[in-house]
Short mmCIF file of C-alpha atoms in Angstrom, two decimals:
data_model
loop_
_atom_site.label_atom_id
_atom_site.label_comp_id
_atom_site.label_asym_id
_atom_site.label_seq_id
_atom_site.Cartn_x
_atom_site.Cartn_y
_atom_site.Cartn_z
CA UNK A 1 -18.01 0.35 -23.00
CA UNK A 2 -16.13 1.67 -19.96
CA UNK A 3 -16.10 -0.42 -16.81
CA UNK A 4 -17.72 2.35 -14.76
CA UNK A 5 -20.62 2.46 -17.25
CA UNK A 6 -20.97 -1.32 -17.19
CA UNK A 7 -20.91 -1.24 -13.41
CA UNK A 8 -23.60 1.44 -13.43
CA UNK A 9 -25.85 -0.58 -15.74
CA UNK A 10 -25.34 -3.80 -13.76
CA UNK A 11 -26.14 -2.06 -10.50
CA UNK A 12 -29.22 -0.41 -11.97
CA UNK A 13 -30.42 -3.72 -13.43
CA UNK A 14 -29.86 -5.44 -10.09
CA UNK A 15 -31.65 -2.75 -8.13
CA UNK A 16 -34.52 -2.68 -10.63
CA UNK A 17 -34.92 -6.46 -10.40
CA UNK A 18 -34.87 -6.34 -6.60
CA UNK A 19 -37.39 -3.50 -6.53
CA UNK A 20 -39.63 -5.29 -9.03
CA UNK A 21 -39.58 -8.49 -6.98
CA UNK A 22 -40.31 -6.52 -3.82
CA UNK A 23 -43.17 -4.66 -5.56
CA UNK A 24 -44.69 -7.95 -6.73
CA UNK A 25 -44.40 -9.44 -3.25
CA UNK A 26 -45.94 -6.37 -1.63
CA UNK A 27 -48.71 -6.36 -4.28
CA UNK A 28 -49.44 -10.03 -3.65
CA UNK A 29 -49.47 -9.43 0.10
CA UNK A 30 -51.77 -6.43 -0.43
CA UNK A 31 -54.26 -8.51 -2.45
CA UNK A 32 -54.19 -11.22 0.19
CA UNK A 33 -54.78 -8.63 2.88
CA UNK A 34 -57.75 -7.17 1.02
CA UNK A 35 -59.21 -10.64 0.51
CA UNK A 36 -58.69 -11.48 4.18
CA UNK A 37 -60.29 -8.22 5.28
CA UNK A 38 -63.36 -8.78 3.08
CA UNK A 39 -63.69 -12.39 4.26
CA UNK A 40 -63.39 -11.32 7.90
CA UNK A 41 -66.00 -8.61 7.40
CA UNK A 42 -68.42 -11.05 5.77
CA UNK A 43 -67.89 -13.56 8.58
CA UNK A 44 -68.50 -10.99 11.32
CA UNK A 45 -71.70 -9.72 9.64
CA UNK A 46 -72.95 -13.27 9.17
CA UNK A 47 -72.28 -14.09 12.82
CA UNK A 48 -74.12 -10.98 13.93
CA UNK A 49 -77.19 -11.80 11.82
CA UNK A 50 -77.14 -15.44 12.95
CA UNK A 51 -77.20 -14.36 16.59
CA UNK A 52 -80.22 -12.06 16.13
CA UNK A 53 -83.09 -13.48 18.23
CA UNK A 54 -85.70 -12.57 15.66
CA UNK A 55 -83.74 -14.35 12.95
CA UNK A 56 -83.34 -17.43 15.13
CA UNK A 57 -87.04 -17.68 15.97
CA UNK A 58 -88.27 -17.02 12.45
CA UNK A 59 -85.86 -19.46 10.82
CA UNK A 60 -86.75 -22.08 13.47
CA UNK A 61 -90.43 -21.67 12.59
CA UNK A 62 -89.81 -22.11 8.86
CA UNK A 63 -87.60 -25.13 9.48
CA UNK A 64 -90.23 -26.72 11.71
CA UNK A 65 -92.82 -26.44 8.90
CA UNK A 66 -92.31 -29.45 6.61
CA UNK A 67 -93.76 -27.60 3.64
CA UNK A 68 -92.18 -25.08 1.32
CA UNK A 69 -92.54 -21.44 2.35
CA UNK A 70 -94.63 -19.20 0.09
CA UNK A 71 -92.44 -16.80 -1.92
CA UNK A 72 -95.07 -14.08 -1.77
CA UNK A 73 -95.12 -14.24 2.01
CA UNK A 74 -91.36 -14.10 2.10
CA UNK A 75 -91.07 -10.97 -0.03
CA UNK A 76 -92.62 -8.75 2.62
CA UNK A 77 -91.60 -10.89 5.56
CA UNK A 78 -89.45 -9.74 8.49
CA UNK A 79 -86.46 -11.87 7.44
CA UNK A 80 -86.30 -10.18 4.06
CA UNK A 81 -86.49 -6.80 5.74
CA UNK A 82 -83.71 -7.64 8.19
CA UNK A 83 -81.45 -8.98 5.42
CA UNK A 84 -82.08 -5.96 3.22
CA UNK A 85 -81.34 -3.52 6.02
CA UNK A 86 -78.09 -5.28 6.92
CA UNK A 87 -76.94 -5.37 3.29
CA UNK A 88 -77.64 -1.67 2.87
CA UNK A 89 -75.81 -0.71 6.04
CA UNK A 90 -72.69 -2.86 5.31
CA UNK A 91 -72.53 -2.41 1.51
CA UNK A 92 -72.67 -6.17 1.20
CA UNK A 93 -73.51 -7.72 -2.15
CA UNK A 94 -76.06 -9.93 -0.47
CA UNK A 95 -77.35 -11.24 2.84
CA UNK A 96 -79.08 -14.58 2.32
CA UNK A 97 -80.99 -16.55 4.98
CA UNK A 98 -82.02 -20.20 4.42
CA UNK A 99 -83.78 -22.89 6.41
CA UNK A 100 -82.40 -26.33 7.16
CA UNK A 101 -83.21 -27.49 3.61
CA UNK A 102 -81.33 -24.67 1.88
CA UNK A 103 -84.57 -22.86 0.92
CA UNK A 104 -83.96 -19.12 0.51
CA UNK A 105 -85.94 -17.24 3.18
CA UNK A 106 -84.26 -13.88 2.38
CA UNK A 107 -82.43 -12.88 -0.81
CA UNK A 108 -81.68 -9.65 -2.70
CA UNK A 109 -83.41 -11.11 -5.76
CA UNK A 110 -87.00 -11.66 -4.62
CA UNK A 111 -87.70 -13.92 -7.59
CA UNK A 112 -85.39 -16.51 -6.08
CA UNK A 113 -87.14 -16.63 -2.72
CA UNK A 114 -88.47 -20.07 -1.81
CA UNK A 115 -85.86 -21.79 -4.00
CA UNK A 116 -82.82 -23.83 -2.99
CA UNK A 117 -79.53 -21.89 -2.91
CA UNK A 118 -77.06 -22.46 -5.75
CA UNK A 119 -74.01 -23.06 -3.53
CA UNK A 120 -73.32 -25.95 -1.12
CA UNK A 121 -74.84 -25.66 2.34
CA UNK A 122 -74.50 -29.14 3.86
CA UNK A 123 -71.25 -28.34 5.68
CA UNK A 124 -72.79 -25.31 7.32
CA UNK A 125 -75.83 -27.28 8.50
CA UNK A 126 -73.37 -29.61 10.17
CA UNK A 127 -72.40 -26.73 12.45
CA UNK A 128 -69.33 -25.41 10.59
CA UNK A 129 -68.55 -21.85 9.49
CA UNK A 130 -67.41 -21.61 5.89
CA UNK A 131 -65.44 -18.69 4.39
CA UNK A 132 -64.59 -18.87 0.69
CA UNK A 133 -64.81 -17.27 -2.72
CA UNK A 134 -67.67 -18.71 -4.72
CA UNK A 135 -69.68 -17.99 -7.83
CA UNK A 136 -73.44 -17.87 -7.32
CA UNK A 137 -76.44 -16.30 -8.95
CA UNK A 138 -75.08 -12.82 -8.13
CA UNK A 139 -71.59 -13.56 -9.49
CA UNK A 140 -68.24 -14.16 -7.81
CA UNK A 141 -68.00 -12.92 -4.28
CA UNK A 142 -66.14 -13.32 -1.00
CA UNK A 143 -68.71 -14.92 1.21
CA UNK A 144 -69.07 -16.31 4.72
CA UNK A 145 -71.67 -18.87 5.78
CA UNK A 146 -72.67 -19.23 9.45
CA UNK A 147 -75.19 -21.74 10.91
CA UNK A 148 -78.34 -20.52 12.68
CA UNK A 149 -79.35 -22.23 15.91
CA UNK A 150 -82.74 -22.11 17.61
CA UNK A 151 -83.01 -20.43 20.98
CA UNK A 152 -83.31 -23.84 22.59
CA UNK A 153 -80.13 -25.03 20.93
CA UNK A 154 -79.67 -28.32 19.16
CA UNK A 155 -78.96 -28.83 15.49
CA UNK A 156 -78.67 -25.86 13.11
CA UNK A 157 -82.04 -24.76 11.75
CA UNK A 158 -80.63 -22.73 8.86
CA UNK A 159 -77.74 -20.59 7.67
CA UNK A 160 -76.80 -16.98 7.01
CA UNK A 161 -74.65 -16.24 3.94
CA UNK A 162 -73.04 -12.80 3.53
CA UNK A 163 -71.02 -11.89 0.45
CA UNK A 164 -69.07 -8.93 -0.90
CA UNK A 165 -68.73 -8.29 -4.61
CA UNK A 166 -65.23 -8.81 -6.08
CA UNK A 167 -65.06 -5.27 -7.37
CA UNK A 168 -65.86 -3.81 -3.95
CA UNK A 169 -63.26 -6.03 -2.29
CA UNK A 170 -60.49 -4.57 -4.47
CA UNK A 171 -61.60 -0.96 -4.40
CA UNK A 172 -58.41 -0.01 -2.52
CA UNK A 173 -56.15 -2.07 -4.79
CA UNK A 174 -55.36 0.77 -7.29
CA UNK A 175 -54.28 3.07 -4.47
CA UNK A 176 -52.17 0.28 -2.99
CA UNK A 177 -50.54 -0.50 -6.32
CA UNK A 178 -49.91 3.20 -6.93
CA UNK A 179 -48.18 3.51 -3.57
CA UNK A 180 -46.04 0.46 -4.29
CA UNK A 181 -45.15 1.79 -7.75
CA UNK A 182 -44.16 5.20 -6.36
CA UNK A 183 -42.01 3.55 -3.68
CA UNK A 184 -40.40 1.31 -6.31
CA UNK A 185 -39.61 4.23 -8.61
CA UNK A 186 -38.24 6.19 -5.68
CA UNK A 187 -36.00 3.26 -4.77
CA UNK A 188 -34.72 2.98 -8.35
CA UNK A 189 -34.10 6.74 -8.44
CA UNK A 190 -32.13 6.64 -5.19
CA UNK A 191 -30.17 3.63 -6.42
CA UNK A 192 -29.37 5.48 -9.67
CA UNK A 193 -28.13 8.50 -7.73
CA UNK A 194 -26.05 6.34 -5.40
CA UNK A 195 -24.58 4.46 -8.36
CA UNK A 196 -23.63 7.69 -10.12
CA UNK A 197 -21.93 8.96 -6.96
CA UNK A 198 -20.17 5.62 -6.54
CA UNK A 199 -19.00 5.73 -10.15
CA UNK A 200 -17.62 9.22 -9.68
CA UNK A 201 -15.84 8.17 -6.49
CA UNK A 202 -14.46 5.06 -8.16
CA UNK A 203 -13.03 7.04 -11.06
CA UNK A 204 -11.45 9.54 -8.67
CA UNK A 205 -9.83 6.77 -6.66
CA UNK A 206 -8.50 5.02 -9.76
CA UNK A 207 -7.49 8.29 -11.46
CA UNK A 208 -9.79 7.44 -14.34
CA UNK A 209 -8.11 4.09 -15.00
CA UNK A 210 -10.21 1.09 -15.91
CA UNK A 211 -9.75 -2.33 -14.23
CA UNK A 212 -8.00 -3.70 -17.30
CA UNK A 213 -5.59 -0.79 -17.18
CA UNK A 214 -5.11 -1.30 -13.43
CA UNK A 215 -4.28 -4.97 -14.00
CA UNK A 216 -1.75 -4.03 -16.67
CA UNK A 217 -0.38 -1.34 -14.38
CA UNK A 218 0.11 -3.80 -11.52
CA UNK A 219 1.78 -6.30 -13.83
CA UNK A 220 4.09 -3.64 -15.23
CA UNK A 221 4.82 -2.33 -11.74
CA UNK A 222 5.73 -5.78 -10.46
CA UNK A 223 7.91 -6.42 -13.51
CA UNK A 224 9.68 -3.08 -13.19
CA UNK A 225 10.08 -3.03 -9.41
CA UNK A 226 11.37 -6.56 -9.14
CA UNK A 227 13.23 -6.62 -12.45
CA UNK A 228 15.64 -3.78 -11.75
CA UNK A 229 18.51 -3.62 -9.32
CA UNK A 230 17.60 -0.16 -8.06
CA UNK A 231 15.43 0.30 -5.00
CA UNK A 232 12.10 2.09 -5.44
CA UNK A 233 10.06 3.60 -2.61
CA UNK A 234 6.72 5.32 -3.31
CA UNK A 235 5.34 7.79 -0.75
CA UNK A 236 1.85 9.25 -0.72
CA UNK A 237 1.26 12.98 -0.03
CA UNK A 238 1.20 12.25 3.72
CA UNK A 239 4.64 10.64 3.65
CA UNK A 240 3.34 7.09 4.13
CA UNK A 241 5.19 4.30 2.30
CA UNK A 242 2.85 2.72 -0.27
CA UNK A 243 5.31 0.77 -2.43
CA UNK A 244 8.74 -0.61 -1.52
CA UNK A 245 10.46 -3.26 -3.61
CA UNK A 246 12.83 -5.89 -2.25
CA UNK A 247 15.92 -4.04 -3.47
CA UNK A 248 14.96 -0.93 -1.47
CA UNK A 249 14.21 -3.02 1.63
CA UNK A 250 17.59 -4.70 1.32
CA UNK A 251 19.62 -1.54 0.72
CA UNK A 252 17.82 0.59 3.31
CA UNK A 253 17.52 -2.31 5.77
CA UNK A 254 13.76 -1.90 6.13
CA UNK A 255 11.33 -4.42 7.63
CA UNK A 256 7.69 -4.24 6.47
CA UNK A 257 7.77 -0.51 5.68
CA UNK A 258 4.55 -0.44 3.62
CA UNK A 259 1.81 1.42 5.48
CA UNK A 260 4.21 3.21 7.83
CA UNK A 261 5.41 6.80 7.72
CA UNK A 262 8.79 7.18 6.02
CA UNK A 263 10.07 9.19 9.00
CA UNK A 264 9.28 6.27 11.33
CA UNK A 265 10.92 3.34 9.51
CA UNK A 266 14.26 3.77 11.30
CA UNK A 267 16.40 5.38 8.58
CA UNK A 268 19.37 7.71 9.29
CA UNK A 269 18.60 11.41 9.56
CA UNK A 270 20.57 12.20 6.40
CA UNK A 271 18.33 9.89 4.35
CA UNK A 272 15.12 11.34 5.80
CA UNK A 273 16.41 14.88 5.28
CA UNK A 274 17.39 14.18 1.67
CA UNK A 275 13.94 12.77 0.88
CA UNK A 276 12.12 15.57 2.71
CA UNK A 277 14.08 18.19 0.77
CA UNK A 278 13.54 16.37 -2.53
CA UNK A 279 17.28 16.09 -3.12
CA UNK A 280 18.63 14.69 -6.38
CA UNK A 281 21.73 12.46 -6.43
CA UNK A 282 22.05 12.75 -2.65
CA UNK A 283 24.53 10.38 -1.05
CA UNK A 284 24.03 8.59 2.23
CA UNK A 285 25.59 5.74 4.18
CA UNK A 286 23.21 3.11 5.53
CA UNK A 287 25.05 0.41 7.41
CA UNK A 288 27.99 -0.59 5.22
CA UNK A 289 26.44 0.58 1.96
CA UNK A 290 27.00 3.83 0.07
CA UNK A 291 23.68 4.86 -1.48
CA UNK A 292 22.56 7.49 -3.98
CA UNK A 293 19.02 8.83 -3.49
CA UNK A 294 16.93 10.52 -6.17
CA UNK A 295 13.61 11.99 -5.04
CA UNK A 296 11.05 13.13 -7.60
CA UNK A 297 7.46 14.32 -7.14
CA UNK A 298 4.67 12.45 -8.91
CA UNK A 299 1.69 14.29 -10.38
CA UNK A 300 -1.24 13.35 -12.58
CA UNK A 301 -3.64 15.89 -14.04
CA UNK A 302 -2.23 18.62 -11.74
CA UNK A 303 -2.89 16.43 -8.72
CA UNK A 304 -0.01 15.67 -6.34
CA UNK A 305 0.21 11.93 -5.76
CA UNK A 306 3.33 11.87 -3.60
CA UNK A 307 6.99 11.16 -4.26
CA UNK A 308 9.15 8.42 -5.73
CA UNK A 309 12.53 7.71 -4.14
CA UNK A 310 15.01 5.79 -6.31
CA UNK A 311 17.82 4.16 -4.33
CA UNK A 312 21.03 3.11 -6.08
CA UNK A 313 23.81 1.14 -4.43
CA UNK A 314 27.18 2.66 -5.33
CA UNK A 315 29.27 0.96 -2.67
CA UNK A 316 31.10 -1.37 -5.01
CA UNK A 317 31.50 1.33 -7.66
CA UNK A 318 33.00 3.80 -5.21
CA UNK A 319 35.21 1.14 -3.67
CA UNK A 320 36.44 0.22 -7.13
CA UNK A 321 37.00 3.89 -7.91
CA UNK A 322 39.11 4.23 -4.77
CA UNK A 323 41.14 1.19 -5.64
CA UNK A 324 41.61 2.48 -9.18
CA UNK A 325 42.83 5.73 -7.69
CA UNK A 326 45.33 3.75 -5.64
CA UNK A 327 46.43 1.91 -8.76
CA UNK A 328 46.80 5.25 -10.53
CA UNK A 329 48.97 6.51 -7.69
CA UNK A 330 51.06 3.36 -7.84
CA UNK A 331 51.38 3.75 -11.59
CA UNK A 332 52.55 7.31 -11.11
CA UNK A 333 55.04 6.11 -8.53
CA UNK A 334 56.33 3.46 -10.93
CA UNK A 335 56.70 6.14 -13.58
CA UNK A 336 58.79 8.16 -11.16
CA UNK A 337 60.86 5.09 -10.34
CA UNK A 338 61.40 4.30 -14.02
CA UNK A 339 62.45 7.88 -14.65
CA UNK A 340 64.89 7.85 -11.73
CA UNK A 341 66.28 4.47 -12.73
CA UNK A 342 66.75 5.70 -16.31
CA UNK A 343 68.65 8.69 -14.99
CA UNK A 344 70.95 6.44 -12.99
CA UNK A 345 71.58 4.28 -16.03
CA UNK A 346 72.47 7.42 -17.98
CA UNK A 347 74.96 8.32 -15.25
CA UNK A 348 76.53 4.86 -15.38
CA UNK A 349 76.63 5.00 -19.20
CA UNK A 350 78.26 8.45 -19.09
CA UNK A 351 80.97 7.26 -16.69
CA UNK A 352 81.76 4.33 -18.96
CA UNK A 353 81.82 6.56 -22.05
CA UNK A 354 84.29 8.86 -20.24
CA UNK A 355 86.55 5.89 -19.49
CA UNK A 356 85.93 6.34 -15.80
CA UNK A 357 85.46 2.64 -15.34
CA UNK A 358 86.38 2.50 -11.67
CA UNK A 359 83.85 5.21 -10.83
CA UNK A 360 81.24 3.45 -12.96
CA UNK A 361 81.95 0.15 -11.19
CA UNK A 362 81.64 1.86 -7.80
CA UNK A 363 78.37 3.55 -8.86
CA UNK A 364 76.88 0.25 -10.08
CA UNK A 365 78.06 -1.47 -6.91
CA UNK A 366 76.26 1.17 -4.86
CA UNK A 367 73.08 0.54 -6.94
CA UNK A 368 73.41 -3.19 -6.28
CA UNK A 369 73.77 -2.63 -2.55
CA UNK A 370 71.01 0.04 -2.08
CA UNK A 371 68.65 -1.01 -4.84
CA UNK A 372 67.69 0.58 -8.11
CA UNK A 373 65.50 3.19 -6.43
CA UNK A 374 66.03 5.16 -3.26
CA UNK A 375 62.53 5.72 -1.79
CA UNK A 376 63.93 8.41 0.49
CA UNK A 377 61.19 7.85 3.10
CA UNK A 378 62.68 8.48 6.49
CA UNK A 379 61.83 5.77 9.03
CA UNK A 380 60.50 3.33 6.43
CA UNK A 381 62.44 0.56 8.18
CA UNK A 382 59.89 0.82 11.04
CA UNK A 383 57.31 -0.74 8.70
CA UNK A 384 58.12 -4.44 8.33
CA UNK A 385 55.27 -5.27 5.95
CA UNK A 386 56.60 -5.33 2.38
CA UNK A 387 53.22 -4.33 0.97
CA UNK A 388 53.12 -1.15 3.05
CA UNK A 389 56.77 -0.49 2.27
CA UNK A 390 56.03 -0.60 -1.45
CA UNK A 391 53.03 1.74 -1.17
CA UNK A 392 54.76 4.22 1.10
CA UNK A 393 57.98 4.05 -0.91
CA UNK A 394 56.20 4.65 -4.23
CA UNK A 395 54.14 7.46 -2.68
CA UNK A 396 57.29 8.97 -1.20
CA UNK A 397 58.98 8.94 -4.59
CA UNK A 398 56.01 10.68 -6.20
CA UNK A 399 55.86 13.19 -3.33
CA UNK A 400 59.57 13.96 -3.68
CA UNK A 401 58.98 14.97 -7.30
CA UNK A 402 56.51 17.55 -5.99
CA UNK A 403 58.93 18.82 -3.38
CA UNK A 404 57.33 17.08 -0.39
CA UNK A 405 59.19 14.86 2.06
CA UNK A 406 57.42 11.76 3.30
CA UNK A 407 58.44 10.34 6.68
CA UNK A 408 57.37 7.65 9.10
CA UNK A 409 56.65 8.84 12.65
CA UNK A 410 58.82 7.64 15.53
CA UNK A 411 55.59 6.48 17.22
CA UNK A 412 55.04 3.83 14.57
CA UNK A 413 54.73 0.32 15.99
CA UNK A 414 53.59 -2.31 13.52
CA UNK A 415 54.46 -5.98 13.92
CA UNK A 416 51.80 -7.72 11.79
CA UNK A 417 51.25 -8.13 8.09
CA UNK A 418 48.37 -6.54 6.21
CA UNK A 419 45.33 -8.80 5.74
CA UNK A 420 43.17 -6.34 3.69
CA UNK A 421 45.64 -4.96 1.16
CA UNK A 422 43.07 -3.41 -1.20
CA UNK A 423 41.14 -1.43 1.43
CA UNK A 424 44.29 -0.45 3.31
CA UNK A 425 45.87 0.77 0.06
CA UNK A 426 42.74 2.76 -0.82
CA UNK A 427 42.40 4.44 2.58
CA UNK A 428 46.11 5.05 3.22
CA UNK A 429 46.78 6.15 -0.35
CA UNK A 430 43.88 8.60 -0.23
CA UNK A 431 44.88 10.16 3.08
CA UNK A 432 48.56 10.43 2.07
CA UNK A 433 47.70 11.75 -1.38
CA UNK A 434 45.50 14.49 0.14
CA UNK A 435 48.24 15.32 2.63
CA UNK A 436 50.87 15.65 -0.12
CA UNK A 437 48.58 17.93 -2.13
CA UNK A 438 47.95 20.04 0.98
CA UNK A 439 51.67 20.22 1.77
CA UNK A 440 52.45 21.44 -1.75
CA UNK A 441 50.20 24.46 -1.14
CA UNK A 442 51.93 25.24 2.17
CA UNK A 443 55.20 26.92 3.06
CA UNK A 444 58.67 25.35 3.30
CA UNK A 445 59.56 22.87 4.59
CA UNK A 446 56.92 20.70 3.00
CA UNK A 447 56.39 17.33 4.67
CA UNK A 448 53.91 14.57 5.41
CA UNK A 449 54.24 12.38 8.48
CA UNK A 450 52.59 8.98 8.83
CA UNK A 451 52.14 6.94 12.01
CA UNK A 452 50.99 3.31 11.90
CA UNK A 453 49.96 1.37 14.99
CA UNK A 454 48.90 -2.25 15.21
CA UNK A 455 46.61 -3.48 17.97
CA UNK A 456 45.89 -7.15 17.46
CA UNK A 457 44.07 -7.28 14.13
CA UNK A 458 43.28 -3.55 14.08
CA UNK A 459 45.31 -0.98 12.13
CA UNK A 460 45.33 2.65 13.29
CA UNK A 461 46.81 5.31 11.00
CA UNK A 462 47.40 9.02 11.50
CA UNK A 463 48.49 11.32 8.67
CA UNK A 464 49.71 14.88 9.33
CA UNK A 465 50.91 17.46 6.81
CA UNK A 466 52.53 20.91 6.71
CA UNK A 467 49.75 22.46 4.65
CA UNK A 468 47.37 25.30 5.55
CA UNK A 469 44.76 23.01 7.14
CA UNK A 470 41.12 22.36 6.26
CA UNK A 471 39.54 25.22 4.30
CA UNK A 472 37.23 26.97 4.87
CA UNK A 473 37.48 26.82 8.61
CA UNK A 474 34.72 24.79 10.20
CA UNK A 475 33.80 23.00 6.95
CA UNK A 476 32.94 19.31 6.97
CA UNK A 477 35.83 17.61 5.15
CA UNK A 478 33.67 14.53 4.57
CA UNK A 479 30.88 16.41 2.79
CA UNK A 480 30.27 15.10 -0.68
CA UNK A 481 30.75 17.61 -3.44
CA UNK A 482 28.50 18.43 -6.38
CA UNK A 483 29.69 18.52 -9.94
CA UNK A 484 29.93 21.98 -11.34
CA UNK A 485 30.30 23.62 -7.91
CA UNK A 486 32.18 26.88 -7.79
CA UNK A 487 35.85 26.23 -7.03
CA UNK A 488 35.87 29.06 -4.55
CA UNK A 489 33.34 27.19 -2.42
CA UNK A 490 35.25 23.93 -2.46
CA UNK A 491 38.34 22.45 -0.86
CA UNK A 492 39.42 19.75 -3.30
CA UNK A 493 42.11 18.61 -0.85
CA UNK A 494 40.30 18.16 2.46
CA UNK A 495 36.63 17.66 1.68
CA UNK A 496 33.86 18.30 -0.86
CA UNK A 497 35.51 15.73 -3.12
CA UNK A 498 35.07 11.96 -3.11
CA UNK A 499 38.29 10.63 -1.59
CA UNK A 500 37.64 11.26 2.09
CA UNK A 501 33.97 10.14 2.07
CA UNK A 502 34.97 7.04 0.16
CA UNK A 503 37.76 6.24 2.62
CA UNK A 504 35.39 6.67 5.54
CA UNK A 505 32.78 4.46 3.88
CA UNK A 506 35.34 1.74 3.24
CA UNK A 507 36.48 1.87 6.87
CA UNK A 508 32.91 1.78 8.17
CA UNK A 509 32.16 -1.30 6.14
CA UNK A 510 34.67 -3.10 8.38
CA UNK A 511 33.43 -1.47 11.57
CA UNK A 512 36.11 1.23 11.60
CA UNK A 513 36.14 4.92 10.75
CA UNK A 514 38.09 7.83 9.27
CA UNK A 515 37.93 11.13 11.11
CA UNK A 516 39.53 14.56 11.40
CA UNK A 517 41.80 14.81 14.41
CA UNK A 518 42.95 18.40 13.92
CA UNK A 519 41.68 20.82 11.27
CA UNK A 520 44.95 22.81 11.40
CA UNK A 521 45.30 26.40 10.25
CA UNK A 522 47.41 29.32 11.50
CA UNK A 523 50.63 27.77 10.26
CA UNK A 524 49.82 24.11 11.05
CA UNK A 525 48.45 21.43 8.80
CA UNK A 526 45.55 19.05 9.23
CA UNK A 527 45.77 15.68 10.98
CA UNK A 528 43.51 12.79 9.95
CA UNK A 529 43.06 9.43 11.65
CA UNK A 530 41.85 6.09 10.39
CA UNK A 531 40.92 2.89 12.22
CA UNK A 532 40.42 -0.35 10.31
CA UNK A 533 39.53 -3.50 12.32
CA UNK A 534 40.64 -6.78 10.79
CA UNK A 535 43.22 -5.11 8.56
CA UNK A 536 46.15 -7.02 10.17
CA UNK A 537 46.76 -10.73 10.56
CA UNK A 538 46.52 -11.89 14.16
CA UNK A 539 49.33 -14.43 14.25
CA UNK A 540 52.04 -15.16 16.79
CA UNK A 541 54.84 -14.77 14.29
CA UNK A 542 54.11 -11.08 13.84
CA UNK A 543 52.45 -10.14 17.09
CA UNK A 544 55.34 -11.12 19.29
CA UNK A 545 53.18 -13.49 21.33
CA UNK A 546 54.39 -16.94 22.23
CA UNK A 547 52.52 -19.90 20.88
CA UNK A 548 51.09 -21.91 23.77
#
């Protein structure tokens, strides 16, 4: 049985029980009220008769006579007439008058006149009024007994007893019970209607799921949301955050986002715009993290329930990809060096084979003095750091194979060693690699110029090339490309790839940046700048400062 049906039955049973109890209570109160009304009516009639002057005088006369009154005289006597008239006018079962010995002076049954009453009368003759239900010669009745006093006062000289038949007392009981029953049935009917509406509302709110299914759903949700490394944010149709796991809070740097509008949780505009547009595989930078956002609508039975935003952290992956790209460039440079070194060995071997020993000895001596490889990077001596020399030298060798000259700017001033070799290699290698590719597509002479400046622990780099500049004009070189994009709409050198955004992200992780200084064009190439705090060691040996 479905939970909604069980809930309906339980509610109906509860309401029915409550209504039944209320009906019984109201019925009991109604019976008590009818009894009280009949008793009050009997008491008032008895008091009225007892206060009648004729009744007082006649009863006093009979009580003063020590003998027993004659029944024949009583049948047509004035007391009998008064009692009969009162009973007829009030629909009472009986009006009985007795003397101080309990002898009936008036009674509906004339055969009982002159006899002692069948119910107790001593308490009344003591001056007390008695109201009770008793069984007498006329059956069970609600009766009231009131003492009769003589005009001169003193002790009671008799009593008046007025009674109403049980059946007459409860004449209104069927109508009362009918009213209570109708009200009870109406209450049950209203409760049934309210329960049906509540059931329908409950099923709409729970999308037809039963509590057991909701429990399983919550358990599965908790297991999935907290058991995966991806961030998950659930938005309702109004854009309010309803679910946000710890991974999403950590990656998006959110604080108590549940219950707040997604636009108001303090996220960058690019994240809000990507979610609002329902972008898939959108990239964004939040703090020092590179994030991928996937937004998908959620529907059930053609009803829009909102959106799910899946957040993936790709910072480490992209950083690793950049470093791998640097390694690839270094590998290519080593290949060029090996090729050039092999060529020089072939030259030396040829000189020896031609018996030109002196020339071979001079050639080998020149190799020993200048090194196995000539990097051919003008101004490389301005860079004292051996790590940077190796990178720039290898890159210069690879660029020379492509017909591009690599040179170090005269403005270079670098006195410290590199403290972040991996990130520096990734950023510098990416900028120089893009510049070489751009220079290849330009006119002669083809060159790339690099300037490196050290300011304490901060490294500032500028890279200029002789290429055609950023294309198309006005494009954002740091825009992230989409796989499968038309090549005519892309500039794989300066933008719409992954190198420049990755370099900028790496720099921003350290509080720096990578930016476009000059887009170039009209015969001049592009100029990019990079600033990387903490990339250099702040020590006296390399900064030129004296140790105190």
